[in-house]
PDB file of C-alpha atoms in Angstrom:
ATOM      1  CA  UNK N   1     -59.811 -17.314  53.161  1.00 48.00           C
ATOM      2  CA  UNK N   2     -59.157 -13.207  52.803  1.00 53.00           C
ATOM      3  CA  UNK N   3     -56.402 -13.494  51.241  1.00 53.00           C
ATOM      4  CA  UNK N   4     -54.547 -15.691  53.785  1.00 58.00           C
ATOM      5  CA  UNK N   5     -52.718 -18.830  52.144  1.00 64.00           C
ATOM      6  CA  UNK N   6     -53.746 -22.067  53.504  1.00 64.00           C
ATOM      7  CA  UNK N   7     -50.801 -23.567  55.521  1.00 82.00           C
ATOM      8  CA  UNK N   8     -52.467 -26.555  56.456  1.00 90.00           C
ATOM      9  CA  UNK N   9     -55.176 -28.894  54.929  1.00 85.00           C
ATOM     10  CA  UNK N  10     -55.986 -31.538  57.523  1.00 86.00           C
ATOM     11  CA  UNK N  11     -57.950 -34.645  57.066  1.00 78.00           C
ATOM     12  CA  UNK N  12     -59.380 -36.246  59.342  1.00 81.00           C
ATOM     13  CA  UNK N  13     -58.960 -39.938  59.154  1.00 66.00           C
ATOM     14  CA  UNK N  14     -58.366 -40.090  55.519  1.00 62.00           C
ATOM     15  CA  UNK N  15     -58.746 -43.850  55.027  1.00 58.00           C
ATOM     16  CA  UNK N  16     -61.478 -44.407  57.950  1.00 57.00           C
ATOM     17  CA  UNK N  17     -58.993 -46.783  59.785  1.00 55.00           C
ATOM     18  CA  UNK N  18     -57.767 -44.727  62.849  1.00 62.00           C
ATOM     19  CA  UNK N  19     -61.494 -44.236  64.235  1.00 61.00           C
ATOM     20  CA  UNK N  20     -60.918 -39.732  64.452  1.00 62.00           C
ATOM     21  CA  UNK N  21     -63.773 -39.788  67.236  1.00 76.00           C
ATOM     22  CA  UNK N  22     -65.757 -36.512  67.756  1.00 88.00           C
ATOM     23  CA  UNK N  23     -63.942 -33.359  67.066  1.00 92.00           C
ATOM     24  CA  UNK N  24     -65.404 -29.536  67.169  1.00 95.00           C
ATOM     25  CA  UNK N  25     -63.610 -27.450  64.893  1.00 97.00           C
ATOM     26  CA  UNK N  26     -64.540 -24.113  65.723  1.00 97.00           C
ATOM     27  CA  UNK N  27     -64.524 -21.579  62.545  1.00 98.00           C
ATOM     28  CA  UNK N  28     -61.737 -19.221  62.535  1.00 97.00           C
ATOM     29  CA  UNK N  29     -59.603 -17.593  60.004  1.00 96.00           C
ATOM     30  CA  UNK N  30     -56.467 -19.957  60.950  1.00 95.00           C
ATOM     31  CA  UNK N  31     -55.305 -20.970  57.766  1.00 94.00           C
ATOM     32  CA  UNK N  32     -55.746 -24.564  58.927  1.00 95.00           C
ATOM     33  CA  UNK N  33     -58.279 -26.392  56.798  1.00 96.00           C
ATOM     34  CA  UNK N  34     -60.083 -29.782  58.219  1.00 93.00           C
ATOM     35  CA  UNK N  35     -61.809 -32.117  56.040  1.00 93.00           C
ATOM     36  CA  UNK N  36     -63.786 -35.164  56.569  1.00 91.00           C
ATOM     37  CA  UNK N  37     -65.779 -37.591  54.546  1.00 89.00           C
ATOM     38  CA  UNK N  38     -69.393 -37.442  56.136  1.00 91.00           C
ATOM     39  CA  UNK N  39     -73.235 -37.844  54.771  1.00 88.00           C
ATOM     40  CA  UNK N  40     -73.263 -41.627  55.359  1.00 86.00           C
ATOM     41  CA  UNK N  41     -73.087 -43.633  52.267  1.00 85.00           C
ATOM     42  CA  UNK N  42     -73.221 -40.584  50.356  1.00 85.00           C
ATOM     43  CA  UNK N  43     -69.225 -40.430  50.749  1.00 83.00           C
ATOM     44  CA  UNK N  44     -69.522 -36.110  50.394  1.00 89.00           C
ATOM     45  CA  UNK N  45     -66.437 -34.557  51.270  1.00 91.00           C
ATOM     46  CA  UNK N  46     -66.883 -31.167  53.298  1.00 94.00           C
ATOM     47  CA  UNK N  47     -63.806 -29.047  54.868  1.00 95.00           C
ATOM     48  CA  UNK N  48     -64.083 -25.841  57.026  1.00 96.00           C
ATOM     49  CA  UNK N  49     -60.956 -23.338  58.534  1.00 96.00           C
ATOM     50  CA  UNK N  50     -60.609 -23.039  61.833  1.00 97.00           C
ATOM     51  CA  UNK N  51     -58.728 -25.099  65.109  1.00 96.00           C
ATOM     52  CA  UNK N  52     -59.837 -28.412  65.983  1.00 94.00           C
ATOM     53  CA  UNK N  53     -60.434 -29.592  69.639  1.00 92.00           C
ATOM     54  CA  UNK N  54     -61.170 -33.117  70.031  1.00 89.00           C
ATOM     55  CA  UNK N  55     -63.810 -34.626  72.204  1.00 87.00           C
ATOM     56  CA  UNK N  56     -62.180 -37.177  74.195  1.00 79.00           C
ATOM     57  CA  UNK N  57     -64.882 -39.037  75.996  1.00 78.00           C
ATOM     58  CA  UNK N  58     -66.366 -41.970  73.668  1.00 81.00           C
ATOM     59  CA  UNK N  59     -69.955 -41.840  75.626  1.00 84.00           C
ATOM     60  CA  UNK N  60     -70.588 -38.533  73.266  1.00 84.00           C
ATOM     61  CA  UNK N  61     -69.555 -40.827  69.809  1.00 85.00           C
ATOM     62  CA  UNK N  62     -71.679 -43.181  70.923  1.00 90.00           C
ATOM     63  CA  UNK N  63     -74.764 -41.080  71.448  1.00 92.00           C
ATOM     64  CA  UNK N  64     -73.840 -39.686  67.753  1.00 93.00           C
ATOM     65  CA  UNK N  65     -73.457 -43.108  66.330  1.00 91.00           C
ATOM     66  CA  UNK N  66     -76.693 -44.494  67.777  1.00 93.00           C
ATOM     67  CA  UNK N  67     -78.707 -41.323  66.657  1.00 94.00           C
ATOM     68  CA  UNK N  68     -77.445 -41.410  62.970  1.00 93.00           C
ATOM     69  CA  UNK N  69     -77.490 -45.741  63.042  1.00 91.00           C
ATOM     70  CA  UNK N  70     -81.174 -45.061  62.602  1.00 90.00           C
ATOM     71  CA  UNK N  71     -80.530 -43.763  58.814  1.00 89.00           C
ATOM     72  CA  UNK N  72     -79.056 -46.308  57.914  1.00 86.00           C
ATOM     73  CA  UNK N  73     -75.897 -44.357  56.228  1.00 86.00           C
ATOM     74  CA  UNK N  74     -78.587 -42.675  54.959  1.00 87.00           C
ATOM     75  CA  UNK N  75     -79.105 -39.569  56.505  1.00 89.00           C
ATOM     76  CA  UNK N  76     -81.955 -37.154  55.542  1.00 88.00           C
ATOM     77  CA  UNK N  77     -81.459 -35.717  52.126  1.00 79.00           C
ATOM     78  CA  UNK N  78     -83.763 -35.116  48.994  1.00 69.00           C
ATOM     79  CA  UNK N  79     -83.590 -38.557  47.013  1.00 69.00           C
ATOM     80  CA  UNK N  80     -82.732 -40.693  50.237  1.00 71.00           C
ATOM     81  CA  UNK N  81     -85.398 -42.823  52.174  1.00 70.00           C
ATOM     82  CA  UNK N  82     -85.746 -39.752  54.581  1.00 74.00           C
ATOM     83  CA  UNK N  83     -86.531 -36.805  52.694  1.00 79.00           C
ATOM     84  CA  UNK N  84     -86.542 -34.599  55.709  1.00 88.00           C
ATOM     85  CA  UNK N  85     -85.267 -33.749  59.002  1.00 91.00           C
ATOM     86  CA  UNK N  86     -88.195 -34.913  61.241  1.00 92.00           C
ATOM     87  CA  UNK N  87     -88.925 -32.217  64.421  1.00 94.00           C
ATOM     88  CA  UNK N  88     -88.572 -34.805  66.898  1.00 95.00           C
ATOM     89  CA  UNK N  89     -84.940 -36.378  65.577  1.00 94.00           C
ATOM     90  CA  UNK N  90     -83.957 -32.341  65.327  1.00 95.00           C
ATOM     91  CA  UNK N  91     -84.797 -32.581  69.463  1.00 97.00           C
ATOM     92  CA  UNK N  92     -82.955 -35.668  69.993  1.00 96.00           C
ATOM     93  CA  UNK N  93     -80.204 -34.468  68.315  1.00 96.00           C
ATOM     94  CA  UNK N  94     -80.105 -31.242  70.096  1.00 97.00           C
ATOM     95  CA  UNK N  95     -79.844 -32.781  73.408  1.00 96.00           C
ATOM     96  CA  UNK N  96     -77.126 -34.908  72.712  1.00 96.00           C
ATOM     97  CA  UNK N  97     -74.624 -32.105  71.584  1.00 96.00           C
ATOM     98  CA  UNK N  98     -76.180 -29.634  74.481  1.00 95.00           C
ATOM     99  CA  UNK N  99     -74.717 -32.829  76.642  1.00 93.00           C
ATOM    100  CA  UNK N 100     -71.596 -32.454  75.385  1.00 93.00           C
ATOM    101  CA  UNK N 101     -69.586 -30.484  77.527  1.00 91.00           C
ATOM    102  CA  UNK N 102     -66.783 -27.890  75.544  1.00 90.00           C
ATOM    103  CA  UNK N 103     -64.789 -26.020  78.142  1.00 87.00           C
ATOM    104  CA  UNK N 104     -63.991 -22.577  77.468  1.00 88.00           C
ATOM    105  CA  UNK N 105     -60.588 -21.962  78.797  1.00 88.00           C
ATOM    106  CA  UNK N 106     -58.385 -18.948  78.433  1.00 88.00           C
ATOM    107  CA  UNK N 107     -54.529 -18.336  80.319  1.00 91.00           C
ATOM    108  CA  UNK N 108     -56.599 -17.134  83.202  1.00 94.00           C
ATOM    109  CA  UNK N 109     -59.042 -19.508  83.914  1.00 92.00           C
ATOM    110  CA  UNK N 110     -61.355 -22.179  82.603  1.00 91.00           C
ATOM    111  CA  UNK N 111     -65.226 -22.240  82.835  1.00 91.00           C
ATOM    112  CA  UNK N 112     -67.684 -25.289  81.828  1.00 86.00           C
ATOM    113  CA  UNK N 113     -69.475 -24.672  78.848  1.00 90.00           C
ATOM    114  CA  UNK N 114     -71.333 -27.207  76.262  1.00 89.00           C
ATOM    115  CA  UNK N 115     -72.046 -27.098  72.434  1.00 95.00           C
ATOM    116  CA  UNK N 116     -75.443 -25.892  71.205  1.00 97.00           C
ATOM    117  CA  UNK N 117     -76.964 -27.513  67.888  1.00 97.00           C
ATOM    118  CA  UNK N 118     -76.949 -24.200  65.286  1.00 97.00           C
ATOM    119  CA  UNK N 119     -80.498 -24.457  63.796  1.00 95.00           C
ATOM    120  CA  UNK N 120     -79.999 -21.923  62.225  1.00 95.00           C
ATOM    121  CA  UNK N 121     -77.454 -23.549  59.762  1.00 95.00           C
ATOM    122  CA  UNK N 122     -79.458 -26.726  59.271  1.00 92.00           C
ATOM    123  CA  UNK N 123     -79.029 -26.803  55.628  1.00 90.00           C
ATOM    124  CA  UNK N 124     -75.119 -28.154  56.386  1.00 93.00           C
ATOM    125  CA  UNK N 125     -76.632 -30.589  58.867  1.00 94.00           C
ATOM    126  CA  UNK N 126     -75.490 -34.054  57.860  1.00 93.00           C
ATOM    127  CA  UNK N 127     -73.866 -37.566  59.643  1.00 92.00           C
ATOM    128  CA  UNK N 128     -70.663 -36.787  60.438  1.00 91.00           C
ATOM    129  CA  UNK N 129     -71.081 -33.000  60.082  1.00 95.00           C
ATOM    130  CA  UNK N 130     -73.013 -30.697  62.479  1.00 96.00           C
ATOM    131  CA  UNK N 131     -73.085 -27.229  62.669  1.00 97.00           C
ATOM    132  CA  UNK N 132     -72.643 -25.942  66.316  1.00 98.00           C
ATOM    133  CA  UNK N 133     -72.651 -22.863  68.178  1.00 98.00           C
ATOM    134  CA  UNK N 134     -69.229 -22.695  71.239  1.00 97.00           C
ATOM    135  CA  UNK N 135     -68.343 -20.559  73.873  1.00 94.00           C
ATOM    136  CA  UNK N 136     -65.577 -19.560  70.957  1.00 96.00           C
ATOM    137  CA  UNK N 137     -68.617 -19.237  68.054  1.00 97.00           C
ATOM    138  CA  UNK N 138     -69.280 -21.318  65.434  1.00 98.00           C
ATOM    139  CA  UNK N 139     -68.613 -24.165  64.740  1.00 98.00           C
ATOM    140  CA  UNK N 140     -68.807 -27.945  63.232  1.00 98.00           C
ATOM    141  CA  UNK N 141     -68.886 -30.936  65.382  1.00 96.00           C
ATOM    142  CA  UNK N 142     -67.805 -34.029  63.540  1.00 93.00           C
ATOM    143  CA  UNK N 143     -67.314 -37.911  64.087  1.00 88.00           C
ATOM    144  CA  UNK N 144     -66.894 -40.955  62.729  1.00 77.00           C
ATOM    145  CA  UNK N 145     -69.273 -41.722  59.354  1.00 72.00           C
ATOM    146  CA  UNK N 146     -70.846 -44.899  59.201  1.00 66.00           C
ATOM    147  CA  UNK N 147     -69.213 -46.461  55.883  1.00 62.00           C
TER     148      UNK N 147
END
């Protein structure tokens, strides 16, 4: 964290009973850690630093849950039924978080803006943990995991 001491280590619904929805945390050197348990039955742990802004409108969980449902907790992996992200579930996937909408607001105004799936980080890509690009920068998008 360059030398900055964690102040906060965050995470998000620890024993998977408060349902923590969709959140975006966008990566910044806060100090703030977030953590979540994600990769389906796997149970992996991942955290990133940065400031959380939650997704309030269930429709975009849903879309999430339905799309990752089709693993069966297990999500594409070396080892797991689905060895590999297939093109066409990389397109799905891409228009659901392009549909979800991530205002960019500043003191002065706010503007309409909406996630973008980061291909280019695809290696991270996981249920329950997907790498985004925001009107802020990057950024990870997660949600509920299905254990």
């Amino acid at each position: 964290m360059d030398g900055m001491a964690e102040r906060a280590y965050v995470f998000l619904d620890p024993d998977g009973s408060q349902g923590a929805g969709a959140v975006v945390v966008v990566q910044a050197p806060t100090g703030v850690v977030y953590a979540s348990q994600v990769g389906g039955y796997a149970n992996d742990e991942r955290s990133v630093e940065g400031f959380a802004i939650p997704l309030f409108h269930p429709q975009h969980l849903h879309a999430l849950e339905m799309f990752f449902g089709r693993y069966g907790g297990n999500p594409p992996y070396p080892g797991t039924p689905y060895e590999w992200w297939q093109e066409k579930d990389l397109q799905v996937l891409t228009e659901i978080v392009r549909g979800i909408p991530l205002w960019h607001t500043t003191r002065e105004k706010d503007e309409p803006a909406s996630l973008e799936f980061d291909r280019a980080r695809l290696d991270e890509l996981t249920e329950g943990w997907i790498p985004v690009l925001t009107s802020y920068g990057p950024g990870i998008l997660t949600h509920q995991n299905c254990d």
